[in-house]
mmCIF file of C-alpha atoms and ligand atoms in Angstrom:
data_model
loop_
_atom_site.group_PDB
_atom_site.id
_atom_site.type_symbol
_atom_site.label_atom_id
_atom_site.label_comp_id
_atom_site.label_asym_id
_atom_site.label_seq_id
_atom_site.Cartn_x
_atom_site.Cartn_y
_atom_site.Cartn_z
ATOM 1 C CA UNK A 767 -32.456 -30.706 36.460
ATOM 2 C CA UNK A 768 -35.023 -32.824 37.683
ATOM 3 C CA UNK A 769 -37.374 -35.740 36.213
ATOM 4 C CA UNK A 770 -41.183 -36.333 36.860
ATOM 5 C CA UNK A 771 -42.121 -39.160 35.457
ATOM 6 C CA UNK A 772 -45.327 -39.919 35.589
ATOM 7 C CA UNK A 773 -46.496 -44.004 36.037
ATOM 8 C CA UNK A 774 -49.947 -44.678 34.497
ATOM 9 C CA UNK A 775 -49.664 -48.464 35.121
ATOM 10 C CA UNK A 776 -52.897 -50.886 34.311
ATOM 11 C CA UNK A 777 -54.902 -47.645 33.517
ATOM 12 C CA UNK A 778 -56.631 -46.391 31.712
ATOM 13 C CA UNK A 779 -58.631 -49.497 30.178
ATOM 14 C CA UNK A 780 -59.644 -47.339 26.900
ATOM 15 C CA UNK A 781 -57.806 -45.456 23.852
ATOM 16 C CA UNK A 782 -59.621 -42.606 24.150
ATOM 17 C CA UNK A 783 -58.841 -42.033 27.330
ATOM 18 C CA UNK A 784 -54.920 -42.313 26.888
ATOM 19 C CA UNK A 785 -55.605 -40.536 23.990
ATOM 20 C CA UNK A 786 -56.623 -37.360 26.297
ATOM 21 C CA UNK A 787 -54.992 -38.075 29.150
ATOM 22 C CA UNK A 788 -51.061 -37.803 27.230
ATOM 23 C CA UNK A 789 -52.843 -35.740 25.066
ATOM 24 C CA UNK A 790 -54.335 -32.926 27.876
ATOM 25 C CA UNK A 791 -51.211 -33.434 29.673
ATOM 26 C CA UNK A 792 -48.873 -32.770 26.607
ATOM 27 C CA UNK A 793 -50.387 -29.394 26.009
ATOM 28 C CA UNK A 794 -50.528 -28.285 29.915
ATOM 29 C CA UNK A 795 -46.295 -28.369 30.168
ATOM 30 C CA UNK A 796 -44.658 -25.471 27.874
ATOM 31 C CA UNK A 797 -41.434 -26.106 26.833
ATOM 32 C CA UNK A 798 -39.502 -25.419 30.931
ATOM 33 C CA UNK A 799 -36.041 -24.959 31.788
ATOM 34 C CA UNK A 800 -34.709 -27.182 34.801
ATOM 35 C CA UNK A 801 -37.186 -30.331 33.906
ATOM 36 C CA UNK A 802 -37.798 -33.534 32.535
ATOM 37 C CA UNK A 803 -40.870 -34.733 31.567
ATOM 38 C CA UNK A 804 -41.996 -38.585 30.907
ATOM 39 C CA UNK A 805 -45.245 -40.289 30.570
ATOM 40 C CA UNK A 806 -45.042 -44.325 30.944
ATOM 41 C CA UNK A 807 -47.871 -45.783 29.911
ATOM 42 C CA UNK A 808 -48.958 -49.368 29.953
ATOM 43 C CA UNK A 809 -47.050 -51.497 26.576
ATOM 44 C CA UNK A 810 -50.648 -50.955 24.054
ATOM 45 C CA UNK A 811 -51.158 -47.876 24.323
ATOM 46 C CA UNK A 812 -47.502 -46.074 23.258
ATOM 47 C CA UNK A 813 -47.759 -46.729 19.375
ATOM 48 C CA UNK A 814 -51.337 -45.345 19.664
ATOM 49 C CA UNK A 815 -50.195 -41.952 21.454
ATOM 50 C CA UNK A 816 -46.093 -42.014 20.423
ATOM 51 C CA UNK A 817 -47.413 -38.885 17.855
ATOM 52 C CA UNK A 818 -48.148 -36.524 20.615
ATOM 53 C CA UNK A 819 -44.833 -36.627 22.461
ATOM 54 C CA UNK A 820 -42.748 -33.849 22.252
ATOM 55 C CA UNK A 821 -39.453 -32.560 23.745
ATOM 56 C CA UNK A 822 -40.918 -31.155 26.190
ATOM 57 C CA UNK A 823 -42.224 -34.671 27.547
ATOM 58 C CA UNK A 824 -40.914 -37.601 26.625
ATOM 59 C CA UNK A 825 -42.021 -41.372 26.094
ATOM 60 C CA UNK A 826 -41.821 -44.381 28.230
ATOM 61 C CA UNK A 827 -42.426 -47.717 28.783
ATOM 62 C CA UNK A 828 -43.260 -48.844 32.847
ATOM 63 C CA UNK A 829 -40.679 -52.732 31.440
ATOM 64 C CA UNK A 830 -39.150 -53.981 28.911
ATOM 65 C CA UNK A 831 -38.182 -58.113 27.912
ATOM 66 C CA UNK A 832 -34.343 -58.568 29.341
ATOM 67 C CA UNK A 833 -33.204 -59.847 26.241
ATOM 68 C CA UNK A 834 -32.229 -57.579 22.562
ATOM 69 C CA UNK A 835 -33.987 -60.865 20.337
ATOM 70 C CA UNK A 836 -35.185 -64.318 20.567
ATOM 71 C CA UNK A 837 -37.348 -66.146 21.484
ATOM 72 C CA UNK A 838 -39.124 -65.048 23.990
ATOM 73 C CA UNK A 839 -42.877 -65.296 24.442
ATOM 74 C CA UNK A 840 -44.550 -62.727 25.414
ATOM 75 C CA UNK A 841 -41.829 -60.205 26.006
ATOM 76 C CA UNK A 842 -40.901 -56.692 24.372
ATOM 77 C CA UNK A 843 -37.430 -55.236 23.554
ATOM 78 C CA UNK A 844 -35.562 -52.664 24.337
ATOM 79 C CA UNK A 845 -35.271 -51.789 20.985
ATOM 80 C CA UNK A 846 -38.727 -52.435 19.984
ATOM 81 C CA UNK A 847 -39.056 -49.845 22.695
ATOM 82 C CA UNK A 848 -36.402 -48.085 21.267
ATOM 83 C CA UNK A 849 -38.267 -47.606 17.929
ATOM 84 C CA UNK A 850 -41.555 -47.031 18.965
ATOM 85 C CA UNK A 851 -40.310 -43.303 20.291
ATOM 86 C CA UNK A 852 -39.712 -44.064 24.063
ATOM 87 C CA UNK A 853 -36.586 -43.029 25.482
ATOM 88 C CA UNK A 854 -36.931 -43.694 29.183
ATOM 89 C CA UNK A 855 -38.242 -46.756 30.974
ATOM 90 C CA UNK A 856 -38.868 -48.304 34.680
ATOM 91 C CA UNK A 857 -37.252 -51.253 35.628
ATOM 92 C CA UNK A 858 -38.124 -53.197 38.742
ATOM 93 C CA UNK A 859 -41.292 -51.530 39.887
ATOM 94 C CA UNK A 860 -41.957 -53.063 43.647
ATOM 95 C CA UNK A 861 -44.837 -54.182 41.724
ATOM 96 C CA UNK A 862 -43.144 -56.441 39.251
ATOM 97 C CA UNK A 863 -41.135 -57.434 42.127
ATOM 98 C CA UNK A 864 -44.401 -58.515 44.254
ATOM 99 C CA UNK A 865 -47.056 -59.497 41.565
ATOM 100 C CA UNK A 866 -44.600 -61.143 38.969
ATOM 101 C CA UNK A 867 -41.668 -62.489 40.862
ATOM 102 C CA UNK A 868 -39.386 -60.341 38.775
ATOM 103 C CA UNK A 869 -36.226 -61.221 40.495
ATOM 104 C CA UNK A 870 -32.913 -59.856 41.244
ATOM 105 C CA UNK A 871 -30.434 -61.288 38.379
ATOM 106 C CA UNK A 872 -34.137 -60.282 35.767
ATOM 107 C CA UNK A 873 -33.734 -56.243 37.311
ATOM 108 C CA UNK A 874 -30.155 -56.145 36.940
ATOM 109 C CA UNK A 875 -30.462 -58.118 33.346
ATOM 110 C CA UNK A 876 -32.979 -55.697 32.506
ATOM 111 C CA UNK A 877 -31.200 -52.484 33.513
ATOM 112 C CA UNK A 878 -28.080 -53.124 31.431
ATOM 113 C CA UNK A 879 -30.427 -54.019 28.550
ATOM 114 C CA UNK A 880 -31.979 -50.836 28.732
ATOM 115 C CA UNK A 881 -29.033 -48.897 28.863
ATOM 116 C CA UNK A 882 -27.507 -50.698 25.883
ATOM 117 C CA UNK A 883 -30.261 -50.214 23.612
ATOM 118 C CA UNK A 884 -29.579 -46.480 24.090
ATOM 119 C CA UNK A 885 -32.865 -45.611 26.800
ATOM 120 C CA UNK A 886 -32.437 -43.275 30.092
ATOM 121 C CA UNK A 887 -33.460 -46.815 32.683
ATOM 122 C CA UNK A 888 -35.098 -45.322 35.808
ATOM 123 C CA UNK A 889 -34.501 -48.334 38.668
ATOM 124 C CA UNK A 890 -36.528 -48.388 41.123
ATOM 125 C CA UNK A 891 -35.372 -49.337 44.623
ATOM 126 C CA UNK A 892 -37.443 -48.756 48.065
ATOM 127 C CA UNK A 893 -38.108 -51.515 51.485
ATOM 128 C CA UNK A 894 -40.901 -53.194 52.090
ATOM 129 C CA UNK A 895 -41.521 -51.864 55.993
ATOM 130 C CA UNK A 896 -39.842 -48.860 57.628
ATOM 131 C CA UNK A 897 -38.601 -51.629 60.081
ATOM 132 C CA UNK A 898 -35.919 -54.031 60.616
ATOM 133 C CA UNK A 899 -33.242 -54.649 58.004
ATOM 134 C CA UNK A 900 -35.073 -51.715 56.354
ATOM 135 C CA UNK A 901 -31.579 -50.200 55.683
ATOM 136 C CA UNK A 902 -30.049 -52.876 54.913
ATOM 137 C CA UNK A 903 -32.782 -54.165 52.090
ATOM 138 C CA UNK A 904 -32.210 -50.699 50.154
ATOM 139 C CA UNK A 905 -28.655 -51.198 50.142
ATOM 140 C CA UNK A 906 -28.905 -54.812 48.736
ATOM 141 C CA UNK A 907 -30.827 -53.776 46.139
ATOM 142 C CA UNK A 908 -29.120 -50.553 44.647
ATOM 143 C CA UNK A 909 -25.439 -52.972 44.351
ATOM 144 C CA UNK A 910 -27.015 -55.879 42.822
ATOM 145 C CA UNK A 911 -29.256 -54.290 40.406
ATOM 146 C CA UNK A 912 -26.560 -51.879 39.323
ATOM 147 C CA UNK A 913 -23.661 -54.520 39.608
ATOM 148 C CA UNK A 914 -22.948 -54.869 35.770
ATOM 149 C CA UNK A 915 -24.230 -51.550 34.890
ATOM 150 C CA UNK A 916 -21.085 -50.293 32.652
ATOM 151 C CA UNK A 917 -19.444 -46.859 33.613
ATOM 152 C CA UNK A 918 -19.640 -45.304 29.994
ATOM 153 C CA UNK A 919 -24.177 -45.646 30.388
ATOM 154 C CA UNK A 920 -24.220 -44.031 33.592
ATOM 155 C CA UNK A 921 -25.575 -40.694 32.380
ATOM 156 C CA UNK A 922 -29.430 -42.393 31.818
ATOM 157 C CA UNK A 923 -29.186 -44.171 34.706
ATOM 158 C CA UNK A 924 -31.831 -42.760 36.756
ATOM 159 C CA UNK A 925 -32.567 -44.542 40.459
ATOM 160 C CA UNK A 926 -35.642 -44.158 41.714
ATOM 161 C CA UNK A 927 -36.426 -44.535 45.448
ATOM 162 C CA UNK A 928 -39.487 -45.653 46.082
ATOM 163 C CA UNK A 929 -40.374 -47.223 49.361
ATOM 164 C CA UNK A 930 -43.227 -50.107 49.140
ATOM 165 C CA UNK A 931 -45.284 -49.287 52.301
ATOM 166 C CA UNK A 932 -46.242 -45.484 50.363
ATOM 167 C CA UNK A 933 -46.985 -46.641 46.627
ATOM 168 C CA UNK A 934 -50.284 -46.525 46.362
ATOM 169 C CA UNK A 935 -51.414 -46.127 49.679
ATOM 170 C CA UNK A 936 -51.895 -41.904 50.668
ATOM 171 C CA UNK A 937 -49.167 -42.122 53.106
ATOM 172 C CA UNK A 938 -45.766 -40.829 51.441
ATOM 173 C CA UNK A 939 -43.043 -40.115 52.825
ATOM 174 C CA UNK A 940 -41.486 -37.687 55.029
ATOM 175 C CA UNK A 941 -39.107 -35.304 52.783
ATOM 176 C CA UNK A 942 -36.405 -35.644 55.478
ATOM 177 C CA UNK A 943 -36.576 -39.740 55.360
ATOM 178 C CA UNK A 944 -36.711 -39.612 51.833
ATOM 179 C CA UNK A 945 -33.964 -37.836 51.637
ATOM 180 C CA UNK A 946 -32.428 -39.908 55.051
ATOM 181 C CA UNK A 947 -33.128 -42.869 52.026
ATOM 182 C CA UNK A 948 -31.275 -41.210 49.022
ATOM 183 C CA UNK A 949 -28.017 -40.893 50.710
ATOM 184 C CA UNK A 950 -27.809 -44.343 51.187
ATOM 185 C CA UNK A 951 -28.267 -45.300 48.182
ATOM 186 C CA UNK A 952 -25.801 -42.390 46.882
ATOM 187 C CA UNK A 953 -23.445 -44.691 49.265
ATOM 188 C CA UNK A 954 -24.080 -47.655 46.639
ATOM 189 C CA UNK A 955 -23.478 -45.665 43.881
ATOM 190 C CA UNK A 956 -20.666 -43.521 44.823
ATOM 191 C CA UNK A 957 -18.989 -47.421 46.102
ATOM 192 C CA UNK A 958 -19.586 -48.352 42.528
ATOM 193 C CA UNK A 959 -19.211 -45.382 39.841
ATOM 194 C CA UNK A 960 -16.837 -43.349 42.147
ATOM 195 C CA UNK A 961 -17.960 -39.774 44.180
ATOM 196 C CA UNK A 962 -17.843 -37.830 42.074
ATOM 197 C CA UNK A 963 -20.261 -39.559 38.886
ATOM 198 C CA UNK A 964 -22.104 -40.681 41.906
ATOM 199 C CA UNK A 965 -22.927 -36.967 43.435
ATOM 200 C CA UNK A 966 -24.478 -36.208 39.440
ATOM 201 C CA UNK A 967 -26.767 -39.510 39.179
ATOM 202 C CA UNK A 968 -30.581 -37.761 39.972
ATOM 203 C CA UNK A 969 -32.274 -39.729 42.486
ATOM 204 C CA UNK A 970 -36.140 -39.442 42.635
ATOM 205 C CA UNK A 971 -38.207 -40.257 45.171
ATOM 206 C CA UNK A 972 -42.060 -42.070 44.267
ATOM 207 C CA UNK A 973 -44.703 -43.374 46.387
ATOM 208 C CA UNK A 974 -48.050 -41.339 47.231
ATOM 209 C CA UNK A 975 -47.149 -38.154 46.145
ATOM 210 C CA UNK A 976 -49.766 -35.305 44.687
ATOM 211 C CA UNK A 977 -49.799 -31.745 44.057
ATOM 212 C CA UNK A 978 -50.487 -30.837 47.635
ATOM 213 C CA UNK A 979 -47.356 -33.158 49.223
ATOM 214 C CA UNK A 980 -45.086 -31.900 46.535
ATOM 215 C CA UNK A 981 -44.158 -28.920 47.946
ATOM 216 C CA UNK A 982 -42.343 -30.435 51.233
ATOM 217 C CA UNK A 983 -40.188 -32.542 48.669
ATOM 218 C CA UNK A 984 -40.011 -30.562 45.762
ATOM 219 C CA UNK A 985 -37.335 -27.497 48.621
ATOM 220 C CA UNK A 986 -35.228 -30.613 48.808
ATOM 221 C CA UNK A 987 -31.846 -30.541 46.513
ATOM 222 C CA UNK A 988 -31.211 -34.066 46.844
ATOM 223 C CA UNK A 989 -33.909 -34.873 45.977
ATOM 224 C CA UNK A 990 -34.062 -35.417 41.120
ATOM 225 C CA UNK A 991 -37.246 -35.992 40.895
ATOM 226 C CA UNK A 992 -40.100 -37.345 41.458
ATOM 227 C CA UNK A 993 -41.888 -41.141 39.982
ATOM 228 C CA UNK A 994 -45.544 -40.463 39.985
ATOM 229 C CA UNK A 995 -48.260 -43.009 39.478
ATOM 230 C CA UNK A 996 -52.453 -42.198 40.415
ATOM 231 C CA UNK A 997 -51.579 -37.950 40.785
ATOM 232 C CA UNK A 998 -50.603 -38.265 36.889
ATOM 233 C CA UNK A 999 -53.563 -39.868 35.397
ATOM 234 C CA UNK A 1000 -55.263 -36.778 35.890
ATOM 235 C CA UNK A 1001 -53.858 -34.011 32.978
ATOM 236 C CA UNK A 1002 -54.453 -31.087 35.729
ATOM 237 C CA UNK A 1003 -53.480 -32.794 38.866
ATOM 238 C CA UNK A 1004 -49.695 -34.054 37.466
ATOM 239 C CA UNK A 1005 -49.090 -30.897 35.927
ATOM 240 C CA UNK A 1006 -49.550 -29.163 39.045
ATOM 241 C CA UNK A 1007 -46.979 -31.578 40.717
ATOM 242 C CA UNK A 1008 -44.754 -30.892 37.261
ATOM 243 C CA UNK A 1009 -44.889 -27.311 38.236
ATOM 244 C CA UNK A 1010 -44.242 -27.597 42.439
ATOM 245 C CA UNK A 1011 -41.074 -29.790 41.058
ATOM 246 C CA UNK A 1012 -38.566 -27.111 39.364
ATOM 247 C CA UNK A 1013 -36.159 -26.374 41.327
ATOM 248 C CA UNK A 1014 -36.331 -22.541 42.238
ATOM 249 C CA UNK A 1015 -32.885 -21.125 41.070
ATOM 250 C CA UNK A 1016 -33.771 -22.922 37.283
ATOM 251 C CA UNK A 1017 -37.429 -21.592 37.367
HETATM 252 P P1 13P B 1904 -48.127 -43.804 43.323
HETATM 253 O O1 13P B 1904 -47.987 -42.010 42.896
HETATM 254 O O2 13P B 1904 -49.636 -44.006 43.349
HETATM 255 O O3 13P B 1904 -48.409 -44.321 44.928
HETATM 256 O O4 13P B 1904 -47.153 -44.633 43.180
HETATM 257 C C1 13P B 1904 -45.717 -44.397 42.585
HETATM 258 C C2 13P B 1904 -45.439 -44.789 41.844
HETATM 259 O O5 13P B 1904 -45.055 -46.886 42.262
HETATM 260 C C3 13P B 1904 -44.179 -44.343 41.182
HETATM 261 O O6 13P B 1904 -43.706 -45.092 40.047
#
């Protein structure tokens, strides 16, 4: 099973465009074996598009609060997200780490809160630059983020390896180097959850994936799916990515 997750980031600006992109994307996805598609619009569009989500296309959120309830002005709880039909939450995206200084501690709490609410967590990790101690950066980020996760919840844990230098730049990582980094992530998962569980855990790639370069990544079985930003805002482009991402033995 591979996951292809659309992260719309802070787009689109208008309700009618959110409805159109979501509706067109759902219309282009039939029932597909071996692939799970989710779309993560900005919070305000979640109730607008939620009735269009189907078993074939899940609704997801780009972030969540770390508490289940309480006096947290401006925050949204994972329980609320579940209530409105979300199945999945992106946690610790590099844009949140960079622009709102989301800390390792907050990311750890958000991951636990998301899983506790019964949602899938898509935990993002990745180095700033491919230089210096970049491998250590991946290992430490992953180790810190998963520290408090209970073994019972790991069926709903996905990791997204997103090298920051590849996000939104048009310069994707190479498929071979992506696999090397995914194996680093998997080493941390093995230490924490054991080899058998870690082998099953999907580790996705994100960073400038488009309908052209997807083919080079799709042939690598170690890559558990894709987190797609700009390439997900056009339903036609995104559906090409989804089709190409299917594992050959499952099509
Ligand atoms: P781009 O596909 O726009 O590079 O974004 C990747 C990403 O951040 C998905 O979460």
